[in-house]
mmCIF file of N, CA and C in Angstrom:
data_model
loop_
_atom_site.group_PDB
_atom_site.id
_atom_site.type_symbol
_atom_site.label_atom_id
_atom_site.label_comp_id
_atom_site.label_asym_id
_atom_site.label_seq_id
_atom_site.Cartn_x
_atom_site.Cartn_y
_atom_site.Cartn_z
ATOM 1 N N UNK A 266 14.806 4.619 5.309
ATOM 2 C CA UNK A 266 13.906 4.794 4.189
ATOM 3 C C UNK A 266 12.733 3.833 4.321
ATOM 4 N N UNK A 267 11.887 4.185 4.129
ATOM 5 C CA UNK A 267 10.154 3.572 4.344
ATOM 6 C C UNK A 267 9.917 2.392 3.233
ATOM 7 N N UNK A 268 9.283 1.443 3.138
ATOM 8 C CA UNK A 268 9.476 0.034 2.271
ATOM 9 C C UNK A 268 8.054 0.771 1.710
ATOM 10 N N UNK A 269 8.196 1.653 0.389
ATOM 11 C CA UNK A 269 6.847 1.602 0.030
ATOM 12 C C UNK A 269 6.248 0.603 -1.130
ATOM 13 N N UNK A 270 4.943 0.522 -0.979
ATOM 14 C CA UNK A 270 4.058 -0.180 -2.145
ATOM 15 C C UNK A 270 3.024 0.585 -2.385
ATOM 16 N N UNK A 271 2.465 0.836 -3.719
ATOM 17 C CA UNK A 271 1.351 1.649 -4.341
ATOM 18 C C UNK A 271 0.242 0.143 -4.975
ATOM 19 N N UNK A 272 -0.751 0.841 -4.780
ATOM 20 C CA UNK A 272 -1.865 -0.427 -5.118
ATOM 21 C C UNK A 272 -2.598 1.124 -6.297
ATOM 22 N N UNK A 273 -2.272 0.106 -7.475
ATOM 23 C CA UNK A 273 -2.872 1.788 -8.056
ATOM 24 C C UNK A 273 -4.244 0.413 -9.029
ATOM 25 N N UNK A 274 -5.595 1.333 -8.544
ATOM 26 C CA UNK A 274 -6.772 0.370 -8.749
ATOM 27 C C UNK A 274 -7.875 1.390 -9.181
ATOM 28 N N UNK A 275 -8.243 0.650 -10.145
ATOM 29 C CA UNK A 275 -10.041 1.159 -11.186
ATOM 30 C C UNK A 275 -10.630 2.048 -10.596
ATOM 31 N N UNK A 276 -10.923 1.270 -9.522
ATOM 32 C CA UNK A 276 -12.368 2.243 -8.836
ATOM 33 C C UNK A 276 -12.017 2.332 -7.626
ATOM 34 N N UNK A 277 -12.395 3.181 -6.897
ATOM 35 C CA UNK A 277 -12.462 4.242 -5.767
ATOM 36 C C UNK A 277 -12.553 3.145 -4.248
ATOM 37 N N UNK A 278 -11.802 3.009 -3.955
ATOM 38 C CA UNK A 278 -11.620 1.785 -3.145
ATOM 39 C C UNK A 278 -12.666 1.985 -1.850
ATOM 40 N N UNK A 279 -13.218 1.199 -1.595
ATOM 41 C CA UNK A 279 -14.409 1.541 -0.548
ATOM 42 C C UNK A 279 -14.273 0.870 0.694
ATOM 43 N N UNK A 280 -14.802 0.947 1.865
ATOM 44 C CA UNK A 280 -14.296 0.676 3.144
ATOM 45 C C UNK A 280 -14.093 -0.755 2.978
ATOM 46 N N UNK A 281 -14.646 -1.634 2.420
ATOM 47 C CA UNK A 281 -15.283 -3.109 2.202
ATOM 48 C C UNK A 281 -13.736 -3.674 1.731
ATOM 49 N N UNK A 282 -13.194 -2.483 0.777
ATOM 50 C CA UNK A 282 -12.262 -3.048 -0.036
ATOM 51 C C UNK A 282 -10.761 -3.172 1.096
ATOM 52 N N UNK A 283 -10.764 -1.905 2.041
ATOM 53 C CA UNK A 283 -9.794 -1.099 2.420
ATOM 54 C C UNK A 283 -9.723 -2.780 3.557
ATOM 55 N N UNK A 284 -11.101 -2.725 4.304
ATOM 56 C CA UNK A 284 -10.748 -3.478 5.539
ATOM 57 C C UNK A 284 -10.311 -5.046 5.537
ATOM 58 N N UNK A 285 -10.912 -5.731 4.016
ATOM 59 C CA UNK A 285 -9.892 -6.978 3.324
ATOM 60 C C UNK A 285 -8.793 -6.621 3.079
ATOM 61 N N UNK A 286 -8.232 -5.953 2.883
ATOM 62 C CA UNK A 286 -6.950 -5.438 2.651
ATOM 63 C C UNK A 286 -5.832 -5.238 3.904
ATOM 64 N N UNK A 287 -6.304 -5.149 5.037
ATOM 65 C CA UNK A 287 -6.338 -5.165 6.214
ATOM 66 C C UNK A 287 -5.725 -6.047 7.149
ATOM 67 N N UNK A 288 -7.198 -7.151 6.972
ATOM 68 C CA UNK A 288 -6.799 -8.595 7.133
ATOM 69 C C UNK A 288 -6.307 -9.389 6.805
ATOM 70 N N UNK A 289 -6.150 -8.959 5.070
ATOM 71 C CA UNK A 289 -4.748 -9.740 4.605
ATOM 72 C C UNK A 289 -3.811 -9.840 4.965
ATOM 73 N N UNK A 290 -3.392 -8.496 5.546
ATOM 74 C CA UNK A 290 -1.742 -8.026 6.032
ATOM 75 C C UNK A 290 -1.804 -8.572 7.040
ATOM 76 N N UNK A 291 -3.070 -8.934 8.079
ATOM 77 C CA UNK A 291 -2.612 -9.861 9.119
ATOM 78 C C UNK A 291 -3.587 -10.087 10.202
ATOM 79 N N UNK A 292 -4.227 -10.490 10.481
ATOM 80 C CA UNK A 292 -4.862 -10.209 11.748
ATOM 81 C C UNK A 292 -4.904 -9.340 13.052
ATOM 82 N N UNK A 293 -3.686 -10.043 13.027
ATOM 83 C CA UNK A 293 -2.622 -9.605 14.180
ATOM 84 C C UNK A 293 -2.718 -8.220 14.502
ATOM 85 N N UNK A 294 -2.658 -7.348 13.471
ATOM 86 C CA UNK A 294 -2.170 -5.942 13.605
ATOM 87 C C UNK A 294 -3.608 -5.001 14.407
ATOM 88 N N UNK A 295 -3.139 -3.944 15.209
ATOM 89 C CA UNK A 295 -4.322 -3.428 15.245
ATOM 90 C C UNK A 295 -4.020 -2.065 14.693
ATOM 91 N N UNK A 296 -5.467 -1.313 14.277
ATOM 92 C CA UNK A 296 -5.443 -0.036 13.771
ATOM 93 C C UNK A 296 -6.251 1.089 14.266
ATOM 94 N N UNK A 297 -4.869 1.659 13.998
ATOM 95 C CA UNK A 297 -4.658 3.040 14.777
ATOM 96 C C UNK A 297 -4.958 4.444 13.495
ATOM 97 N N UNK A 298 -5.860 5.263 13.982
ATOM 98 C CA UNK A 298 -5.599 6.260 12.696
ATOM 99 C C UNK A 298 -4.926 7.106 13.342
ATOM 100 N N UNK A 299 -4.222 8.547 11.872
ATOM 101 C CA UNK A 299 -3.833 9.391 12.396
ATOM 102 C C UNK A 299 -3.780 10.020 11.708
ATOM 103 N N UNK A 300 -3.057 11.338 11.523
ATOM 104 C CA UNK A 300 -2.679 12.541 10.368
ATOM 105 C C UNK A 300 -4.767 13.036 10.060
ATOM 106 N N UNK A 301 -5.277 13.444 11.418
ATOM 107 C CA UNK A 301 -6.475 13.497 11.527
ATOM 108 C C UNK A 301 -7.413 13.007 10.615
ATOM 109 N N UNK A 302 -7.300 11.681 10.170
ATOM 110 C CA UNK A 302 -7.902 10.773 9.387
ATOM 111 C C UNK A 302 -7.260 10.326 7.862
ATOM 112 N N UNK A 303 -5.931 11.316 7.587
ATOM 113 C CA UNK A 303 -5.314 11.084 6.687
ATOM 114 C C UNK A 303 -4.886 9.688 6.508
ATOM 115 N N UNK A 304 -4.472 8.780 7.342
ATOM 116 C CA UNK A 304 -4.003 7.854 7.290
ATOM 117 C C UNK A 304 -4.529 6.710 8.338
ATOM 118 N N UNK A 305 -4.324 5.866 8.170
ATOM 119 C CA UNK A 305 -4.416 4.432 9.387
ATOM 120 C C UNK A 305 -3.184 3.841 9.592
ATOM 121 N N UNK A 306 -2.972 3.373 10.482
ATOM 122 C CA UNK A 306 -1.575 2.393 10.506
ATOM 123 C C UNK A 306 -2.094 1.073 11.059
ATOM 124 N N UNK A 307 -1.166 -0.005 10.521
ATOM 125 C CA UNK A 307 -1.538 -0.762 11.415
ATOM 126 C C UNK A 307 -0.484 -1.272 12.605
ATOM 127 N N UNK A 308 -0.616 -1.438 13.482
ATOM 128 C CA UNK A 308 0.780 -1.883 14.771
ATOM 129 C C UNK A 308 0.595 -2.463 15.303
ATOM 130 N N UNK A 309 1.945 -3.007 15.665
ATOM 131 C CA UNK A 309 1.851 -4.158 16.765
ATOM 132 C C UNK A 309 1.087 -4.217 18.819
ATOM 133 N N UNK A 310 0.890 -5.420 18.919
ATOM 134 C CA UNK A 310 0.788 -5.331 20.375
ATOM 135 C C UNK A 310 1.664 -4.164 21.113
ATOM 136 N N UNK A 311 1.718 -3.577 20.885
ATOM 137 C CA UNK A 311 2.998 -2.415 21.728
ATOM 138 C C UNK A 311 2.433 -0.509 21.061
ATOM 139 N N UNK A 312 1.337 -0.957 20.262
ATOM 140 C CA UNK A 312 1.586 0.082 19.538
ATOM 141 C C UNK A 312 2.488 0.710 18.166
ATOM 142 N N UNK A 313 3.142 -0.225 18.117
ATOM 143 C CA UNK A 313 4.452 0.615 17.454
ATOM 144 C C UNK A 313 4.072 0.003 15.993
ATOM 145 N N UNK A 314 4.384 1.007 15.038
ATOM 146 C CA UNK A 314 3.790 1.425 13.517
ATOM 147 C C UNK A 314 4.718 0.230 12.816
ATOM 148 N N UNK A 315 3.463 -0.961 12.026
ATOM 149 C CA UNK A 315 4.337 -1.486 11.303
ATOM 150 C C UNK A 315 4.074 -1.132 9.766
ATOM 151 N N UNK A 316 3.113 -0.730 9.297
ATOM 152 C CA UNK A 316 2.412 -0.148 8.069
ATOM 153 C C UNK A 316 1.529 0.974 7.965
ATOM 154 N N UNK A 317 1.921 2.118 7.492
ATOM 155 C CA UNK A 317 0.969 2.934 7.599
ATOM 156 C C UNK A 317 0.241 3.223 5.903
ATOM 157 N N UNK A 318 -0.918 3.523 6.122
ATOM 158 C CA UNK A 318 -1.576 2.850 4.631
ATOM 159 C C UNK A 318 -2.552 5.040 4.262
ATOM 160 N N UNK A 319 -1.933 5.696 3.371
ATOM 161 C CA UNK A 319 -2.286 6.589 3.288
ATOM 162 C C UNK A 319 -4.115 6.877 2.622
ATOM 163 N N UNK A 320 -4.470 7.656 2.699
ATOM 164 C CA UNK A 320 -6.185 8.091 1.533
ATOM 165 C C UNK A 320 -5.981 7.820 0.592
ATOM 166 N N UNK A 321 -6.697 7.213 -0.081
ATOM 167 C CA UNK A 321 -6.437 7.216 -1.762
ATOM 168 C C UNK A 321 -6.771 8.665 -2.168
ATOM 169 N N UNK A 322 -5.644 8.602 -3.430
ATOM 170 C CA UNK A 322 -5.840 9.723 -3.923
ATOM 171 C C UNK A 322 -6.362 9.585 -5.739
ATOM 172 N N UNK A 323 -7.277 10.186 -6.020
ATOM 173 C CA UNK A 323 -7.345 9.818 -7.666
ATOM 174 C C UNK A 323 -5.919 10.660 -8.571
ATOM 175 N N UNK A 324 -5.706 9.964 -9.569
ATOM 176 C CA UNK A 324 -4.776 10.434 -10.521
ATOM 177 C C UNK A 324 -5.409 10.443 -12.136
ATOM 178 N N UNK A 325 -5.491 11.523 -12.454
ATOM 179 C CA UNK A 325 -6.491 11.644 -13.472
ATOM 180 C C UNK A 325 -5.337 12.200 -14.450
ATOM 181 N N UNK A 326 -4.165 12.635 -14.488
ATOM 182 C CA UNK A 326 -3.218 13.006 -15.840
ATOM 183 C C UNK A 326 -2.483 11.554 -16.281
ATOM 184 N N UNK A 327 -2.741 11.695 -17.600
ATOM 185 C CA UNK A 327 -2.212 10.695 -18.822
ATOM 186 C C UNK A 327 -0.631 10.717 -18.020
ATOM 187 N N UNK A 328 -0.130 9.662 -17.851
ATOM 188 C CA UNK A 328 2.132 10.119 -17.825
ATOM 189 C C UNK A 328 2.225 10.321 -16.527
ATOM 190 N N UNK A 329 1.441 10.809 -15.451
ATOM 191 C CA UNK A 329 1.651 11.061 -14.271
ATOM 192 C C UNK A 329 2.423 9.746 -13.535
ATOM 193 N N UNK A 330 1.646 8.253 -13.571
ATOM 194 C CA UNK A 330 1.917 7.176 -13.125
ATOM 195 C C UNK A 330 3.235 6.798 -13.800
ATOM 196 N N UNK A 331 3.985 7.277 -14.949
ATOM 197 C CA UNK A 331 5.278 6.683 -15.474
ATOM 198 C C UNK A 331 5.949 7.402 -14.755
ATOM 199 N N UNK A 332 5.745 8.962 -14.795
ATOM 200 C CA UNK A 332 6.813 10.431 -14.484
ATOM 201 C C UNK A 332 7.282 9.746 -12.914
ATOM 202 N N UNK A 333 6.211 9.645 -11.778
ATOM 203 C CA UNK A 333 6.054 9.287 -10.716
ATOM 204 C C UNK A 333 7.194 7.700 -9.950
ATOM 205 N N UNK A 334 6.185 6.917 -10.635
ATOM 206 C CA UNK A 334 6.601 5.421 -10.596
ATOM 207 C C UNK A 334 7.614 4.778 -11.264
ATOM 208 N N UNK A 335 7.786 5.315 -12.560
ATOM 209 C CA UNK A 335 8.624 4.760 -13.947
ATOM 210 C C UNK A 335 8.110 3.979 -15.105
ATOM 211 N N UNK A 336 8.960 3.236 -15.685
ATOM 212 C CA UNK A 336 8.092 2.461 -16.491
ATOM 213 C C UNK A 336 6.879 1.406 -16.855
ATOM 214 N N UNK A 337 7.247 0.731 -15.393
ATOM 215 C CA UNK A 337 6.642 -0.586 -15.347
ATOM 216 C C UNK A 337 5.463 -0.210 -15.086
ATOM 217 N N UNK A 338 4.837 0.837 -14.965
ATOM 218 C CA UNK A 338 3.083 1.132 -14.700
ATOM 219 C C UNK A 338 2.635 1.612 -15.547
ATOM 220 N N UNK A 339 3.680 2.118 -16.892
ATOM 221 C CA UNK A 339 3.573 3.193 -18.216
ATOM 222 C C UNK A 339 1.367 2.526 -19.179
ATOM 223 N N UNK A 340 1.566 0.993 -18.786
ATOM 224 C CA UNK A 340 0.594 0.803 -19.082
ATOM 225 C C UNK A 340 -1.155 0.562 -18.682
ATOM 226 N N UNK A 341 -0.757 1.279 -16.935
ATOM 227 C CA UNK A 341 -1.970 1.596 -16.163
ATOM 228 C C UNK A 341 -2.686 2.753 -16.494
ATOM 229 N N UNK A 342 -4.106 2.859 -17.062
ATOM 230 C CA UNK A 342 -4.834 3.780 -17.848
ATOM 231 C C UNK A 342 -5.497 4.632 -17.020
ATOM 232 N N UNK A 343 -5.342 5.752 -17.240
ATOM 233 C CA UNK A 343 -5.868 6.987 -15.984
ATOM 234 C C UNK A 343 -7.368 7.105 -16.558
ATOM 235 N N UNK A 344 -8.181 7.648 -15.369
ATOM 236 C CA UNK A 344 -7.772 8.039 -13.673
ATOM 237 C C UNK A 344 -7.977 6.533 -13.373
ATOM 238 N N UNK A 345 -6.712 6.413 -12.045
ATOM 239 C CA UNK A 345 -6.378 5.387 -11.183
ATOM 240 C C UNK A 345 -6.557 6.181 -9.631
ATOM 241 N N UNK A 346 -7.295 5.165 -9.193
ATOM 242 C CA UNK A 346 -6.573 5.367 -7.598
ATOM 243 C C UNK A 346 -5.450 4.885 -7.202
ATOM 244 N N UNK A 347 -4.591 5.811 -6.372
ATOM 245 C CA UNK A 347 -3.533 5.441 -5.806
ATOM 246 C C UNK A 347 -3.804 5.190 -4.823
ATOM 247 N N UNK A 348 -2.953 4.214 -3.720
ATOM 248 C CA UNK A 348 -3.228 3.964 -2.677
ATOM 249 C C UNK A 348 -1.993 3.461 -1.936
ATOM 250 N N UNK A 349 -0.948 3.830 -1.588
ATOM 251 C CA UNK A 349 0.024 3.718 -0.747
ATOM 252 C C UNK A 349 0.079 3.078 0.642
ATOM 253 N N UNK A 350 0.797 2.310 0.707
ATOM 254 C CA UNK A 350 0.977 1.537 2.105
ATOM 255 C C UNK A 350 2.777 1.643 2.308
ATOM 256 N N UNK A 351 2.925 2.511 3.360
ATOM 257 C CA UNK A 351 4.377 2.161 3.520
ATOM 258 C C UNK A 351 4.568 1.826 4.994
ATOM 259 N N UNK A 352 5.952 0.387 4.460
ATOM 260 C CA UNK A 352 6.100 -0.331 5.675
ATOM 261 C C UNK A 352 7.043 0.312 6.579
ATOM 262 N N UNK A 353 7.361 0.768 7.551
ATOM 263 C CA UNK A 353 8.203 1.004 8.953
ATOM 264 C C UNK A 353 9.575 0.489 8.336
ATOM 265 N N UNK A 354 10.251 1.500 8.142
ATOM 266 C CA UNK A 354 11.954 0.994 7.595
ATOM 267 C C UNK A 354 12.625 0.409 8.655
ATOM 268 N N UNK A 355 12.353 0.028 9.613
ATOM 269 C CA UNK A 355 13.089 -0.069 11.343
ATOM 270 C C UNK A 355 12.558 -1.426 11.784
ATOM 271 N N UNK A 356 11.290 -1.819 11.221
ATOM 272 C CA UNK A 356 10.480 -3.014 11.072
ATOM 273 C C UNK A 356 10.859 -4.260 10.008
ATOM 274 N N UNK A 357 11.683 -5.289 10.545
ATOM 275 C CA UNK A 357 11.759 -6.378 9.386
ATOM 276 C C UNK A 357 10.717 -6.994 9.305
ATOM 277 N N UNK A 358 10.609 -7.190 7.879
ATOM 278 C CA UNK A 358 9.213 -7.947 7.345
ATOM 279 C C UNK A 358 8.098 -7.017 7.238
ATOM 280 N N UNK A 359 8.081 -5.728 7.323
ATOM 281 C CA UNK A 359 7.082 -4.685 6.899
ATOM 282 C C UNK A 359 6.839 -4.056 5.737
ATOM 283 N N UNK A 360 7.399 -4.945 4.824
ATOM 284 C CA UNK A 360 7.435 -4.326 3.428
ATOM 285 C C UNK A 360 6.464 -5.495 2.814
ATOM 286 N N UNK A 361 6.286 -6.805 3.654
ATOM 287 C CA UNK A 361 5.532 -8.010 3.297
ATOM 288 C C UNK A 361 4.074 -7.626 3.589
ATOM 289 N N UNK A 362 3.971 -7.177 4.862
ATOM 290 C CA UNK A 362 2.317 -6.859 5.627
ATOM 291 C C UNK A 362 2.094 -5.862 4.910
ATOM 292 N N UNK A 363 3.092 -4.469 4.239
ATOM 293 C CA UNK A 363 2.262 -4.082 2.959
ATOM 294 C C UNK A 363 1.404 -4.441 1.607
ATOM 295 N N UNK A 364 2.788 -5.042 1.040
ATOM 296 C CA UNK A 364 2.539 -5.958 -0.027
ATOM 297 C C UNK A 364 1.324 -6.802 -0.087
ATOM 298 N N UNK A 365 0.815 -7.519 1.222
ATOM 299 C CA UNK A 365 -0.421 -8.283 1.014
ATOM 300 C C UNK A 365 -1.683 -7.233 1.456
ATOM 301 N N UNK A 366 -1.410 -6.289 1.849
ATOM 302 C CA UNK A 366 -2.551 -5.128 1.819
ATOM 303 C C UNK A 366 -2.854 -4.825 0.078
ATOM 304 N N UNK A 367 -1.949 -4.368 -0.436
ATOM 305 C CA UNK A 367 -1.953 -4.209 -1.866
ATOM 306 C C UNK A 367 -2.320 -5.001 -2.408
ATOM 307 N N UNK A 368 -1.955 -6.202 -2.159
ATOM 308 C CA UNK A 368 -2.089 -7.103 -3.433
ATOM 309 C C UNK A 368 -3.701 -7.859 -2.944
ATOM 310 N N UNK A 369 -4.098 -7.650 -1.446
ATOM 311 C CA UNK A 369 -5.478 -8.004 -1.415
ATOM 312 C C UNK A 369 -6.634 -7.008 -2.361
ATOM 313 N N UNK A 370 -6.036 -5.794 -2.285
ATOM 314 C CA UNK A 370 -7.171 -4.173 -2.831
ATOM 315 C C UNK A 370 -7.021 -4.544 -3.919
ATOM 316 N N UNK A 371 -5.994 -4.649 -4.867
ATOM 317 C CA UNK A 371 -5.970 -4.782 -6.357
ATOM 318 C C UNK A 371 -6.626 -6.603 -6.642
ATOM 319 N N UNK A 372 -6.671 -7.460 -5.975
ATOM 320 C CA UNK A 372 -7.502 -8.211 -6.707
ATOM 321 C C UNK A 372 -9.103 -8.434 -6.084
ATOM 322 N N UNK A 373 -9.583 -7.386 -5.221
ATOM 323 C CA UNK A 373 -10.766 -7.162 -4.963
ATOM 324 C C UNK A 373 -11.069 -5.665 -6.440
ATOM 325 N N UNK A 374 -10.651 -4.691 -6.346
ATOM 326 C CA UNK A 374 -11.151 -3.872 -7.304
ATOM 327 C C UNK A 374 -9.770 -3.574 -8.487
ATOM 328 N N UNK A 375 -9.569 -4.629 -9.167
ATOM 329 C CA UNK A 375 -8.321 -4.849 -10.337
ATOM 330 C C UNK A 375 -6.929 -3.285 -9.958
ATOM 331 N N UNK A 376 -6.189 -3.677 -11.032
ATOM 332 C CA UNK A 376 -5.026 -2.900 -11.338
ATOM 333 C C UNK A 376 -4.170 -3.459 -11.089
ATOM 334 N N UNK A 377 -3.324 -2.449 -10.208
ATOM 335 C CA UNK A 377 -1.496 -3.282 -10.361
ATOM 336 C C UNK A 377 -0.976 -2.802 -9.127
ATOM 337 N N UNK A 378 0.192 -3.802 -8.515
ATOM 338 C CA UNK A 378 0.234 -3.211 -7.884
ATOM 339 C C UNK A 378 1.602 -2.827 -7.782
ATOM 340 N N UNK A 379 2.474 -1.908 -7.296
ATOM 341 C CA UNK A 379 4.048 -1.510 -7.349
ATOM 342 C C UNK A 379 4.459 -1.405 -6.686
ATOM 343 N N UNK A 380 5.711 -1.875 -6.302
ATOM 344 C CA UNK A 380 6.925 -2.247 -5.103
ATOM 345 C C UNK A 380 7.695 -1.150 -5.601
ATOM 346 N N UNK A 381 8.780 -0.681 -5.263
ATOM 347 C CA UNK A 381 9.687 0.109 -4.673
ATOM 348 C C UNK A 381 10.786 -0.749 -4.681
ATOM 349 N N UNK A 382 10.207 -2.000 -4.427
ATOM 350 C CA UNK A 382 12.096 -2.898 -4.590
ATOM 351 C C UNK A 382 11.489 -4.188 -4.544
ATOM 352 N N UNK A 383 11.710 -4.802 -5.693
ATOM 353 C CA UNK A 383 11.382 -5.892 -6.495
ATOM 354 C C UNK A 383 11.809 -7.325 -5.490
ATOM 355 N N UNK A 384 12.169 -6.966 -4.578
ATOM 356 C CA UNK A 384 12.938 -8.248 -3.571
ATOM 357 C C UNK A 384 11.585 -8.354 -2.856
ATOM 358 N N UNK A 385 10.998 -7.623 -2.383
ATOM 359 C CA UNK A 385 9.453 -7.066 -1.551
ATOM 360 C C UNK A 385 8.523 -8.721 -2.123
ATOM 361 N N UNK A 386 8.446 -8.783 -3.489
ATOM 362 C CA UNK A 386 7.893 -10.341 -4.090
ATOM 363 C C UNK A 386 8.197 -10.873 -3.774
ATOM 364 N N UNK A 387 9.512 -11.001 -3.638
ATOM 365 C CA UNK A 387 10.309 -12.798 -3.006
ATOM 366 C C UNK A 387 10.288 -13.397 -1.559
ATOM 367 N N UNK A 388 9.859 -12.387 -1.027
ATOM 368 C CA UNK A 388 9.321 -11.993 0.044
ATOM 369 C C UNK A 388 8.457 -12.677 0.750
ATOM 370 N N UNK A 389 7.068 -12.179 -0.416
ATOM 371 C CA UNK A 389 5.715 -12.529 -0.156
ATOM 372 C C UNK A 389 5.395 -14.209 -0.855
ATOM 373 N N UNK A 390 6.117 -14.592 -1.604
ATOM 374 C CA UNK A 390 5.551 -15.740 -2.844
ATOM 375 C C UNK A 390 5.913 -16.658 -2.135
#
């Protein structure tokens, strides 16, 4: 199962925002696109996928982000961009090089950001 994180943020995240977000997760990584521009990943010296970080998508229905996510986002106000980064389930520590992708986008253009498994923080802090 894939270590996901959602960076769900204001405004329409722009390359400026995407490529700090990037370098947060690490230097290290290089990026690879794919899913014919659907996505980027970023991977290691070898190639091999440690985060793949999907398009934002806008979410413009009221309840969508609770129905979806659950409660803890019940108070993020639509339309949000979503923006997904999921880490390589096969990869230890790829749920972290997400997490600081996210958590770089949401405090360049605000919102919140959501783990998938609350251990993902203890992680990063």
């Amino acid at each position: 199962m894939t270590k996901d994180v959602v960076a769900l943020v204001g405004s329409e995240p722009d390359l400026g925002a995407v490529v700090a977000g990037m370098v947060a997760a690490g230097s290290e990584w290089r990026v690879e696109g794919v899913a014919d521009g659907g996505a980027v990943r970023l991977c290691d010296e070898d190639g091999r996928a440690v985060v793949t970080i999907e398009t934002p998508v806008l979410v413009e229905v009221a309840g969508e982000l609770t129905r979806l996510l659950g409660p803890e986002v019940g108070e993020v106000e639509t339309p949000v961009w979503w923006v997904e980064a999921r880490g390589d389930e096969f990869r230890a520590g790829s749920e972290v090089v997400a997490l600081r992708f996210a958590a770089r986008l949401v405090e360049r253009l605000g919102g919140k950001v959501w783990v998938g498994d609350p251990e993902y923080v203890r992680d990063v802090t």
